[in-house]
Coordinates of C-alpha atoms (C1' of nucleotides) in Angstrom, one line a residue:
Chain A
M1 CA -22.5 -155.5 -78.9
T2 CA -25.3 -157.2 -80.2
A3 CA -24.1 -158.6 -82.9
H4 CA -24.9 -162.2 -82.6
L5 CA -28.6 -161.2 -81.4
I6 CA -28.9 -159.2 -85.0
R7 CA -27.3 -162.2 -86.3
K8 CA -29.5 -164.3 -84.7
L9 CA -32.9 -162.7 -86.3
E10 CA -31.3 -161.9 -89.4
L11 CA -30.6 -165.0 -90.5
R12 CA -34.4 -165.6 -90.0
D13 CA -35.9 -163.0 -91.6
E14 CA -34.9 -159.5 -92.9
L15 CA -34.5 -156.3 -90.3
S16 CA -34.5 -152.9 -91.4
E17 CA -32.2 -150.4 -90.1
E18 CA -34.7 -148.7 -88.7
E19 CA -35.3 -152.1 -86.6
K20 CA -32.1 -153.0 -86.2
E21 CA -31.5 -149.6 -84.6
L22 CA -34.7 -149.5 -82.4
L23 CA -33.3 -152.7 -80.7
T24 CA -29.7 -151.9 -80.2
S25 CA -30.2 -148.8 -78.9
S26 CA -33.0 -150.2 -76.3
I27 CA -30.2 -153.1 -75.1
R28 CA -27.9 -151.3 -72.5
H29 CA -25.9 -151.8 -69.4
S30 CA -23.4 -154.4 -70.8
R31 CA -21.7 -155.9 -67.1
T32 CA -19.9 -159.1 -66.3
I33 CA -21.3 -161.9 -64.3
R34 CA -19.2 -164.4 -62.7
E35 CA -19.1 -168.3 -63.7
G36 CA -21.8 -169.7 -60.7
E37 CA -23.6 -166.1 -60.5
E38 CA -27.5 -166.2 -60.5
I39 CA -28.7 -163.5 -63.1
V40 CA -32.5 -163.9 -62.4
R41 CA -33.8 -166.0 -59.4
Q42 CA -36.6 -167.9 -59.1
G43 CA -39.8 -165.9 -58.0
D44 CA -38.0 -162.2 -59.0
R45 CA -40.1 -159.9 -60.9
P46 CA -37.5 -158.4 -62.8
A47 CA -38.1 -154.9 -64.6
V48 CA -35.7 -155.7 -67.3
S49 CA -34.5 -158.5 -69.8
T50 CA -31.5 -159.7 -70.5
V51 CA -29.6 -160.5 -73.4
L52 CA -26.3 -162.7 -73.3
L53 CA -23.5 -161.1 -75.4
E54 CA -20.7 -163.6 -74.3
G55 CA -20.6 -167.0 -72.4
F56 CA -23.1 -169.7 -71.8
T57 CA -26.1 -169.4 -68.8
A58 CA -28.7 -172.1 -68.4
R59 CA -32.4 -171.6 -67.0
T60 CA -32.6 -173.7 -63.7
Q61 CA -35.4 -175.4 -61.6
H62 CA -35.7 -177.0 -57.9
V63 CA -37.8 -179.7 -57.2
G64 CA -38.2 -182.2 -54.7
E65 CA -35.1 -182.7 -52.0
G66 CA -32.3 -180.8 -53.4
A67 CA -33.0 -182.2 -57.0
R68 CA -31.8 -179.5 -59.8
S69 CA -33.3 -179.7 -63.6
I70 CA -32.1 -177.2 -66.2
T71 CA -34.5 -176.9 -68.8
S72 CA -32.7 -174.8 -71.4
I73 CA -28.8 -174.0 -72.2
H74 CA -27.9 -170.6 -73.7
V75 CA -25.4 -169.4 -76.5
P76 CA -24.0 -166.2 -77.0
G77 CA -27.0 -163.4 -78.9
D78 CA -29.9 -165.6 -76.4
F79 CA -32.4 -163.4 -75.1
V80 CA -32.5 -165.2 -71.6
D81 CA -35.2 -164.1 -69.7
L82 CA -37.2 -162.0 -72.6
H83 CA -40.1 -163.9 -71.7
A84 CA -40.0 -162.4 -68.3
F85 CA -41.2 -159.1 -70.1
L86 CA -45.3 -160.3 -70.2
I87 CA -44.8 -163.9 -68.0
K88 CA -44.2 -160.9 -64.9
K89 CA -42.9 -163.2 -62.3
M90 CA -40.0 -165.5 -63.0
D91 CA -40.9 -170.0 -62.5
H92 CA -37.0 -170.8 -63.1
G93 CA -33.7 -169.2 -62.8
V94 CA -30.8 -168.4 -64.9
T95 CA -27.2 -169.5 -63.9
A96 CA -23.7 -168.4 -65.6
L97 CA -22.5 -171.4 -66.7
T98 CA -19.1 -169.5 -67.2
D99 CA -18.0 -166.1 -67.2
C100 CA -20.6 -164.2 -69.2
R101 CA -21.3 -160.2 -70.8
V102 CA -24.5 -159.6 -70.5
A103 CA -27.0 -156.6 -71.6
T104 CA -30.4 -155.6 -70.8
V105 CA -33.5 -154.4 -72.2
S106 CA -35.7 -152.4 -70.0
H107 CA -39.4 -154.0 -70.0
S108 CA -40.7 -150.3 -71.1
D109 CA -38.7 -150.5 -74.0
L110 CA -40.0 -153.5 -74.8
Q111 CA -43.5 -152.0 -74.6
R112 CA -42.5 -149.6 -76.6
I113 CA -41.3 -152.0 -79.0
T114 CA -44.5 -153.4 -79.1
E115 CA -46.6 -150.3 -79.5
T116 CA -44.3 -149.1 -82.3
A117 CA -42.5 -152.2 -84.2
P118 CA -44.8 -154.9 -85.0
H119 CA -42.4 -156.6 -87.4
L120 CA -39.6 -156.4 -84.9
T121 CA -41.6 -157.6 -82.1
R122 CA -43.0 -160.7 -84.4
M123 CA -39.2 -161.6 -84.7
L124 CA -38.8 -161.3 -80.9
W125 CA -41.7 -163.4 -80.4
L126 CA -40.4 -166.0 -83.0
T127 CA -37.5 -166.0 -80.9
T128 CA -39.3 -167.4 -77.5
L129 CA -41.3 -170.1 -80.0
I130 CA -38.2 -171.3 -81.0
D131 CA -37.2 -171.8 -77.4
G132 CA -40.2 -173.6 -76.9
A133 CA -39.6 -175.6 -80.1
I134 CA -35.9 -176.5 -78.1
H135 CA -38.2 -177.3 -75.1
R136 CA -40.6 -179.9 -77.2
R137 CA -37.3 -181.5 -78.9
W138 CA -35.6 -181.7 -75.4
L139 CA -38.9 -183.5 -74.2
A140 CA -39.1 -186.3 -76.6
A141 CA -35.3 -186.8 -76.5
M142 CA -35.8 -187.0 -72.3
G143 CA -39.0 -189.3 -72.9
R144 CA -38.0 -191.9 -75.7
Q145 CA -34.4 -191.7 -76.4
N146 CA -31.7 -193.4 -74.5
A147 CA -28.8 -191.6 -73.0
V148 CA -26.4 -192.6 -75.5
S149 CA -28.9 -191.1 -78.1
H150 CA -30.1 -188.2 -76.1
M151 CA -26.7 -186.8 -75.3
A152 CA -25.3 -187.3 -79.1
H153 CA -28.6 -184.7 -79.8
L154 CA -27.7 -182.5 -77.2
F155 CA -24.1 -181.7 -79.1
C156 CA -26.1 -181.8 -81.8
E157 CA -28.2 -178.8 -81.1
L158 CA -25.2 -177.3 -79.3
Y159 CA -23.1 -177.5 -82.3
L160 CA -25.6 -175.9 -84.8
R161 CA -26.9 -173.2 -82.1
Q162 CA -23.6 -171.8 -81.6
A163 CA -22.6 -172.3 -85.5
E164 CA -26.0 -169.9 -86.2
V165 CA -23.9 -166.8 -84.7
L166 CA -20.1 -167.8 -84.6
R167 CA -17.5 -168.8 -87.1
L168 CA -16.5 -172.2 -85.8
P169 CA -13.6 -173.9 -86.6
D170 CA -13.6 -177.6 -87.7
Y171 CA -16.9 -178.6 -85.7
K172 CA -14.6 -177.5 -82.8
F173 CA -17.7 -175.4 -80.2
L174 CA -17.5 -175.5 -76.8
V175 CA -19.7 -177.2 -74.2
P176 CA -19.2 -175.4 -70.9
L177 CA -20.5 -177.8 -68.9
S178 CA -19.3 -180.1 -66.1
Q179 CA -20.5 -183.4 -66.3
A180 CA -22.8 -183.2 -63.2
A181 CA -24.8 -180.2 -64.9
L182 CA -25.3 -182.2 -68.2
G183 CA -26.8 -184.5 -66.0
D184 CA -29.4 -181.9 -64.6
A185 CA -30.1 -181.0 -68.4
M186 CA -30.8 -184.5 -69.2
G187 CA -32.6 -185.6 -66.5
L188 CA -29.3 -188.4 -65.6
S189 CA -26.9 -188.8 -62.6
A190 CA -23.7 -187.2 -62.6
V191 CA -22.2 -191.4 -63.1
H192 CA -24.2 -192.2 -65.8
V193 CA -23.3 -189.3 -68.0
N194 CA -20.0 -189.9 -67.2
R195 CA -20.6 -193.9 -68.7
T196 CA -22.4 -192.5 -71.8
L197 CA -20.1 -190.2 -72.5
K198 CA -17.3 -192.7 -72.9
Q199 CA -19.5 -194.9 -75.2
L200 CA -20.4 -191.7 -77.3
R201 CA -16.6 -191.5 -77.1
Q202 CA -16.1 -195.3 -78.4
S203 CA -18.6 -194.8 -80.8
G204 CA -15.7 -192.2 -82.7
T205 CA -18.2 -189.8 -83.4
L206 CA -17.2 -186.8 -80.7
E207 CA -14.5 -185.7 -78.8
W208 CA -15.0 -183.6 -75.1
T209 CA -12.3 -182.7 -73.1
G210 CA -12.7 -180.2 -70.4
R211 CA -15.1 -177.7 -71.8
E212 CA -14.5 -178.2 -76.1
A213 CA -15.9 -180.5 -77.9
T214 CA -15.1 -181.6 -81.7
I215 CA -17.4 -183.9 -83.8
L216 CA -15.1 -186.2 -85.5
D217 CA -18.4 -187.7 -87.2
W218 CA -21.4 -185.2 -88.1
D219 CA -23.6 -188.4 -89.9
G220 CA -22.9 -190.3 -87.4
L221 CA -23.8 -188.3 -84.5
R222 CA -26.5 -187.4 -86.4
T223 CA -28.1 -190.7 -87.1
L224 CA -27.0 -191.8 -83.1
A225 CA -29.0 -188.7 -81.9
D226 CA -32.1 -188.7 -84.7
F227 CA -31.3 -185.5 -85.1
D228 CA -33.8 -183.2 -87.4
P229 CA -32.9 -179.1 -87.4
T230 CA -36.6 -178.2 -88.5
Y231 CA -37.3 -177.6 -84.9
L232 CA -34.4 -174.7 -84.9
H233 CA -36.4 -172.7 -87.6
L234 CA -33.3 -171.5 -89.2
E235 CA -35.2 -170.8 -92.5
H236 CA -34.8 -167.2 -93.8
E237 CA -38.5 -166.2 -95.1
P238 CA -41.0 -163.1 -94.2
R239 CA -42.7 -163.5 -90.8
Chain B
M1 CA -67.9 -169.4 -79.2
T2 CA -64.7 -168.5 -78.3
A3 CA -65.3 -168.2 -74.7
H4 CA -62.8 -170.5 -73.2
L5 CA -60.0 -169.0 -74.9
I6 CA -61.3 -165.3 -74.1
R7 CA -62.2 -166.1 -70.4
K8 CA -58.6 -167.5 -70.5
L9 CA -57.0 -164.4 -71.7
E10 CA -59.1 -162.0 -68.9
L11 CA -58.2 -164.1 -66.4
R12 CA -54.2 -162.8 -66.9
D13 CA -55.0 -159.2 -68.1
E14 CA -58.4 -157.2 -69.1
L15 CA -59.2 -156.9 -72.8
S16 CA -61.1 -154.0 -74.0
E17 CA -64.5 -154.7 -75.7
E18 CA -62.6 -153.9 -79.3
E19 CA -59.7 -156.4 -78.5
K20 CA -62.5 -159.0 -77.7
E21 CA -64.6 -158.4 -80.7
L22 CA -61.2 -158.0 -82.9
L23 CA -60.4 -162.0 -81.8
T24 CA -64.2 -163.2 -82.1
S25 CA -64.3 -161.9 -85.4
S26 CA -60.9 -163.2 -86.5
I27 CA -62.0 -166.9 -85.3
R28 CA -63.8 -168.6 -88.1
H29 CA -64.8 -171.9 -89.6
S30 CA -65.4 -174.1 -86.9
R31 CA -65.7 -177.6 -87.5
T32 CA -65.9 -180.6 -85.6
I33 CA -62.6 -183.4 -85.8
R34 CA -63.1 -187.3 -84.7
E35 CA -61.2 -188.9 -82.3
G36 CA -57.5 -190.0 -83.8
E37 CA -57.4 -187.5 -86.3
E38 CA -54.2 -185.4 -87.2
I39 CA -55.5 -181.6 -87.2
V40 CA -52.0 -180.5 -88.3
R41 CA -49.2 -182.7 -89.3
Q42 CA -45.6 -182.1 -88.6
G43 CA -43.7 -180.7 -91.9
D44 CA -46.9 -178.8 -92.6
R45 CA -46.9 -175.3 -93.2
P46 CA -50.4 -174.1 -92.3
A47 CA -52.1 -170.7 -93.4
V48 CA -54.1 -170.8 -90.1
S49 CA -53.9 -171.7 -86.6
T50 CA -56.4 -173.3 -84.5
V51 CA -58.3 -172.7 -81.9
L52 CA -59.8 -175.8 -79.5
L53 CA -63.0 -174.9 -78.5
E54 CA -64.3 -178.0 -77.0
G55 CA -62.2 -181.9 -76.7
F56 CA -58.6 -182.1 -75.7
T57 CA -55.9 -182.7 -78.6
A58 CA -52.1 -183.2 -77.7
R59 CA -48.7 -182.2 -79.4
T60 CA -46.6 -185.2 -81.1
Q61 CA -43.5 -185.9 -82.1
H62 CA -42.2 -189.1 -83.4
V63 CA -38.6 -190.0 -83.0
G64 CA -36.3 -193.0 -83.7
E65 CA -37.9 -196.5 -84.2
G66 CA -41.8 -195.5 -84.1
A67 CA -41.4 -194.0 -81.0
R68 CA -44.0 -191.4 -80.3
S69 CA -43.7 -188.3 -78.1
I70 CA -46.5 -186.3 -76.4
T71 CA -45.2 -182.9 -75.7
S72 CA -48.3 -181.2 -74.9
I73 CA -51.7 -181.6 -73.7
H74 CA -54.2 -179.2 -74.6
V75 CA -57.8 -178.1 -72.9
P76 CA -60.5 -176.2 -74.1
G77 CA -59.7 -172.6 -75.1
D78 CA -56.4 -173.3 -75.8
F79 CA -54.8 -172.1 -79.3
V80 CA -52.9 -175.4 -80.6
D81 CA -50.7 -174.2 -82.8
L82 CA -50.8 -170.3 -82.3
H83 CA -46.7 -170.4 -83.3
A84 CA -47.4 -171.8 -86.8
F85 CA -48.2 -168.4 -87.1
L86 CA -44.6 -167.3 -86.9
I87 CA -42.7 -170.5 -86.9
K88 CA -44.3 -171.5 -90.0
K89 CA -43.2 -175.0 -90.7
M90 CA -44.5 -177.0 -87.9
D91 CA -42.0 -179.2 -85.7
H92 CA -44.4 -181.7 -84.5
G93 CA -48.2 -182.9 -84.8
V94 CA -51.3 -182.2 -83.0
T95 CA -54.1 -185.0 -82.7
A96 CA -57.5 -185.3 -81.5
L97 CA -57.7 -186.9 -78.6
T98 CA -61.2 -187.0 -78.2
D99 CA -64.3 -186.0 -80.8
C100 CA -63.3 -182.0 -81.0
R101 CA -64.9 -178.6 -82.2
V102 CA -61.9 -176.4 -83.4
A103 CA -62.0 -173.3 -85.1
T104 CA -59.0 -171.3 -86.9
V105 CA -57.7 -168.0 -87.2
S106 CA -56.2 -167.3 -90.8
H107 CA -52.5 -165.9 -90.6
S108 CA -53.3 -162.8 -92.5
D109 CA -55.9 -162.1 -89.8
L110 CA -53.4 -162.4 -87.0
Q111 CA -50.4 -160.4 -89.1
R112 CA -53.1 -157.9 -89.0
I113 CA -53.5 -158.3 -84.9
T114 CA -50.0 -157.9 -84.4
E115 CA -49.9 -154.5 -86.9
T116 CA -53.3 -152.7 -85.1
A117 CA -53.7 -154.3 -81.1
P118 CA -50.3 -154.3 -79.2
H119 CA -52.2 -155.3 -76.3
L120 CA -53.5 -158.0 -77.9
T121 CA -50.4 -159.2 -79.2
R122 CA -49.1 -159.1 -76.3
M123 CA -51.7 -161.5 -74.6
L124 CA -51.3 -164.1 -77.5
W125 CA -47.9 -163.9 -77.0
L126 CA -48.2 -164.2 -73.6
T127 CA -50.1 -167.4 -74.1
T128 CA -47.5 -169.3 -76.2
L129 CA -44.6 -168.4 -73.0
I130 CA -47.1 -170.0 -70.6
D131 CA -46.3 -172.9 -73.3
G132 CA -43.2 -172.9 -73.0
A133 CA -43.3 -172.8 -69.3
I134 CA -45.3 -176.0 -68.9
H135 CA -42.4 -177.2 -71.4
R136 CA -40.2 -176.7 -68.7
R137 CA -41.9 -178.0 -66.0
W138 CA -42.4 -181.3 -67.8
L139 CA -38.8 -181.8 -68.1
A140 CA -38.4 -181.0 -64.5
A141 CA -40.6 -183.9 -63.5
M142 CA -39.0 -186.1 -66.3
G143 CA -35.9 -185.7 -65.2
R144 CA -36.0 -185.5 -61.7
Q145 CA -39.3 -186.9 -59.8
N146 CA -40.4 -190.2 -59.8
A147 CA -43.1 -191.9 -62.0
V148 CA -45.6 -191.6 -59.1
S149 CA -44.7 -187.8 -58.5
H150 CA -44.7 -187.1 -62.0
M151 CA -48.4 -188.5 -62.7
A152 CA -49.3 -186.7 -59.8
H153 CA -48.1 -183.6 -60.9
L154 CA -49.5 -183.7 -64.3
F155 CA -53.6 -184.5 -62.5
C156 CA -52.5 -181.3 -60.7
E157 CA -51.9 -179.2 -63.7
L158 CA -54.8 -180.7 -65.7
Y159 CA -56.9 -180.3 -63.2
L160 CA -55.9 -176.4 -62.5
R161 CA -55.7 -176.1 -66.5
Q162 CA -59.4 -177.0 -67.1
A163 CA -60.6 -175.0 -63.8
E164 CA -59.3 -172.1 -65.7
V165 CA -62.0 -172.4 -68.3
L166 CA -64.5 -174.8 -67.1
R167 CA -66.7 -175.0 -63.9
L168 CA -65.4 -178.4 -62.0
P169 CA -67.9 -180.1 -59.4
D170 CA -65.9 -181.1 -56.9
Y171 CA -62.5 -181.8 -57.9
K172 CA -63.7 -184.0 -61.2
F173 CA -62.3 -183.0 -64.4
L174 CA -61.4 -185.0 -68.1
V175 CA -58.5 -187.1 -68.5
P176 CA -59.5 -188.4 -72.3
L177 CA -56.1 -189.9 -72.4
S178 CA -55.3 -194.2 -73.1
Q179 CA -52.9 -195.3 -70.9
A180 CA -50.4 -195.7 -73.7
A181 CA -51.0 -191.8 -74.5
L182 CA -50.0 -191.1 -71.1
G183 CA -47.2 -192.9 -71.4
D184 CA -46.0 -190.9 -74.3
A185 CA -46.5 -188.2 -72.5
M186 CA -44.6 -189.0 -69.5
G187 CA -42.0 -190.8 -71.1
L188 CA -43.2 -194.2 -69.7
S189 CA -44.2 -197.7 -71.2
A190 CA -48.0 -198.2 -70.8
V191 CA -47.1 -201.1 -68.3
H192 CA -45.3 -198.7 -66.0
V193 CA -48.3 -196.5 -66.5
N194 CA -50.2 -198.8 -64.9
R195 CA -48.8 -199.8 -62.4
T196 CA -47.9 -196.2 -61.4
L197 CA -51.5 -195.9 -61.5
K198 CA -52.1 -198.4 -59.1
Q199 CA -50.0 -196.6 -56.5
L200 CA -51.3 -193.4 -56.9
R201 CA -54.7 -195.5 -56.5
Q202 CA -53.5 -197.0 -53.4
S203 CA -52.1 -193.3 -51.6
G204 CA -56.1 -192.3 -51.8
T205 CA -55.3 -188.9 -53.3
L206 CA -56.8 -189.7 -56.9
E207 CA -60.0 -191.9 -58.8
W208 CA -59.4 -192.0 -62.5
T209 CA -61.5 -194.4 -64.1
G210 CA -62.2 -194.2 -68.1
R211 CA -61.6 -191.0 -69.2
E212 CA -62.9 -188.5 -65.7
A213 CA -60.5 -188.1 -62.9
T214 CA -61.5 -187.2 -59.2
I215 CA -58.9 -185.8 -56.9
L216 CA -60.0 -187.1 -53.7
D217 CA -56.9 -185.5 -51.3
W218 CA -56.1 -182.1 -53.4
D219 CA -53.2 -181.3 -50.7
G220 CA -51.7 -185.0 -50.6
L221 CA -51.8 -184.9 -54.5
R222 CA -50.1 -181.6 -54.6
T223 CA -47.3 -182.7 -51.8
L224 CA -46.2 -186.0 -54.1
A225 CA -46.8 -183.8 -56.9
D226 CA -44.6 -180.9 -55.6
F227 CA -47.1 -178.8 -57.3
D228 CA -46.6 -175.3 -57.7
P229 CA -49.0 -173.6 -59.6
T230 CA -46.6 -170.1 -60.8
Y231 CA -45.6 -171.8 -64.2
L232 CA -48.9 -171.3 -65.2
H233 CA -48.9 -167.8 -64.9
L234 CA -52.5 -167.5 -63.3
E235 CA -53.0 -163.8 -61.8
H236 CA -54.4 -161.2 -63.7
E237 CA -51.8 -158.1 -63.9
P238 CA -51.2 -155.6 -66.6
R239 CA -49.2 -157.1 -69.7
Chain C
dC1 C1' 1.4 -177.6 -51.1
dG2 C1' -3.2 -178.9 -49.3
dA3 C1' -8.2 -178.5 -50.4
dG4 C1' -12.2 -178.9 -53.2
dG5 C1' -14.2 -180.0 -57.3
dT6 C1' -14.4 -182.9 -60.9
dC7 C1' -13.6 -187.3 -63.4
dT8 C1' -13.5 -192.3 -63.6
dT9 C1' -14.2 -196.8 -62.1
dG10 C1' -16.3 -200.8 -59.6
dA11 C1' -20.1 -203.0 -57.2
dA12 C1' -24.7 -203.3 -55.7
dG13 C1' -29.6 -202.4 -56.3
dA14 C1' -34.0 -200.0 -57.9
dC15 C1' -37.2 -198.6 -61.1
dG16 C1' -38.8 -198.7 -65.4
dA17 C1' -39.0 -202.0 -70.1
dT18 C1' -40.3 -205.6 -72.2
dC19 C1' -42.5 -210.0 -73.1
dA20 C1' -46.5 -212.5 -72.5
dA21 C1' -51.1 -213.7 -71.4
dC22 C1' -55.9 -212.9 -69.9
dA23 C1' -59.5 -209.9 -68.9
dA24 C1' -62.6 -206.3 -69.4
dA25 C1' -64.5 -202.4 -72.5
dC26 C1' -66.0 -200.7 -76.9
dG27 C1' -67.4 -200.6 -81.1
dT28 C1' -69.5 -202.7 -85.1
dG29 C1' -72.3 -205.3 -88.0
dG30 C1' -75.2 -209.0 -88.0
Chain D
dC1 C1' -79.6 -207.1 -78.7
dC2 C1' -76.1 -210.6 -79.0
dA3 C1' -71.5 -212.2 -81.6
dC4 C1' -67.4 -210.8 -82.2
dG5 C1' -63.1 -208.4 -83.1
dT6 C1' -60.2 -205.2 -81.7
dT7 C1' -58.8 -201.5 -78.5
dT8 C1' -57.4 -201.1 -73.5
dG9 C1' -56.3 -202.2 -68.9
dT10 C1' -54.3 -205.6 -65.4
dT11 C1' -50.9 -208.4 -63.4
dG12 C1' -46.8 -211.8 -63.3
dA13 C1' -41.9 -212.7 -64.8
dT14 C1' -37.7 -211.5 -66.3
dC15 C1' -34.4 -207.9 -67.8
dG16 C1' -31.8 -203.9 -68.6
dT17 C1' -30.3 -198.9 -67.8
dC18 C1' -29.8 -195.9 -64.5
dT19 C1' -28.9 -194.8 -59.4
dT20 C1' -26.6 -194.8 -55.6
dC21 C1' -22.7 -195.4 -52.5
dA22 C1' -17.8 -195.6 -52.3
dA23 C1' -13.2 -194.9 -53.2
dG24 C1' -9.4 -193.3 -56.3
dA25 C1' -7.3 -190.3 -59.6
dC26 C1' -6.7 -186.1 -61.6
dC27 C1' -6.8 -180.8 -62.3
dT28 C1' -6.9 -176.0 -60.6
dC29 C1' -6.6 -172.6 -57.6
dG30 C1' -5.8 -170.6 -53.8

DNA sequence: CGAGGTCTTGAAGACGATCAACAAACGTGG
DNA sequence: CCACGTTTGTTGATCGTCTTCAAGACCTCG
């Protein structure tokens, strides 16, 4: 049930059987969420954190007159609000981009993990640090890359983050966002997303119809995007 | 020597004497850094993490043809690369914006803290989570606020983050960035920073000459910025 | 089959980038 | 302490990217 999360952690360091058991036994109350539903709201003080088992979600923040910003996109196996455990009060919401299956870990169980399982604690901490690294790369992309390059980068990232946990056939993967939502993630208008996408398609590096994307030319896309996967910290080492 | 860091933690939850002692005794090798020097470089695998005692630093990332992005600005008491402890390989550099005093904590000491002091570990984890929250707010500001509003927001944030640890007279505080560096942090050209700043000055909410800023009208600036300090997680509660 | 959302395209306009020139401030050595 | 070179700040003119407004096509799902 939590295979994706475990896989994501084990990719970066070994977990003992006890750690896996401790983590797995803490993850409970699996349920389904409908597309568009909010899993957590800005301002909430949740007593549990949510693991995304299947589907896609996004962190959303509202600013000014009804403008929306998407600050993260989650793929299966992501711990969408692990930070709520210590932050206490949510500074953003989490919205389902597709129908999802999620499960929860109570903060008291997380507390117990931090008291008794230091290495597992470090691994959970690590997942929040990778979150931060992704935020930084998004900031650089928004600040200093043009729309085409930025969009290419986002597709590279989403591909690799799904390839971590899923077996993906031939560079095919899901990008279950509307063009408007993609705009909220990139800081662009929906119209300009559409035009940027047209350019990307014409470059011959990417296809994206409906919700499924296919990278046609990985090296070409990577070059366009100035993509370097270091920030995803995919390496296996003692942590 | 580490008063700012301790103060920052104690603002958010109580620390026991033992915890303070453990943390303080781990912080060593204080030294000075010259303005412009790089404390850590992108790609490094440091064996220690750095606490900023005095002065200001920034996280920098390079993208495309020589473009620079600043993804964080650190104030005294910030743990500039605590995440290196688990991330291992730096996905960004840290540059001194002013002459600084810094000290280091070895990763083996951090390891020991995580093995023996769960609450202190959570508090350190928390500081990296607040980092992430700041990243998210910056993303929203870059994506969905105009230059004036974005700049107003940055000044609000820098004021509050310094007021946390320093006694500031009358809304006076340091913003020791060149206009070019401010552009790197906001995703703007230096020229446009200059023009945006002019507008902010004309709004009568802010002064900024040299390195010292003064907020003349906090509510006005806050409104301009759509600033809500929730994301800085300044509240004192059990964590 | 109709209704609402999503995608696509065009036209006009705003915001910010770039290029260029000069002023002011700073740091360094004479 | 002044002269000098360099960095930083300021302003104007022009250009390009992206936004906004608008309208029509497509699609999906009741």
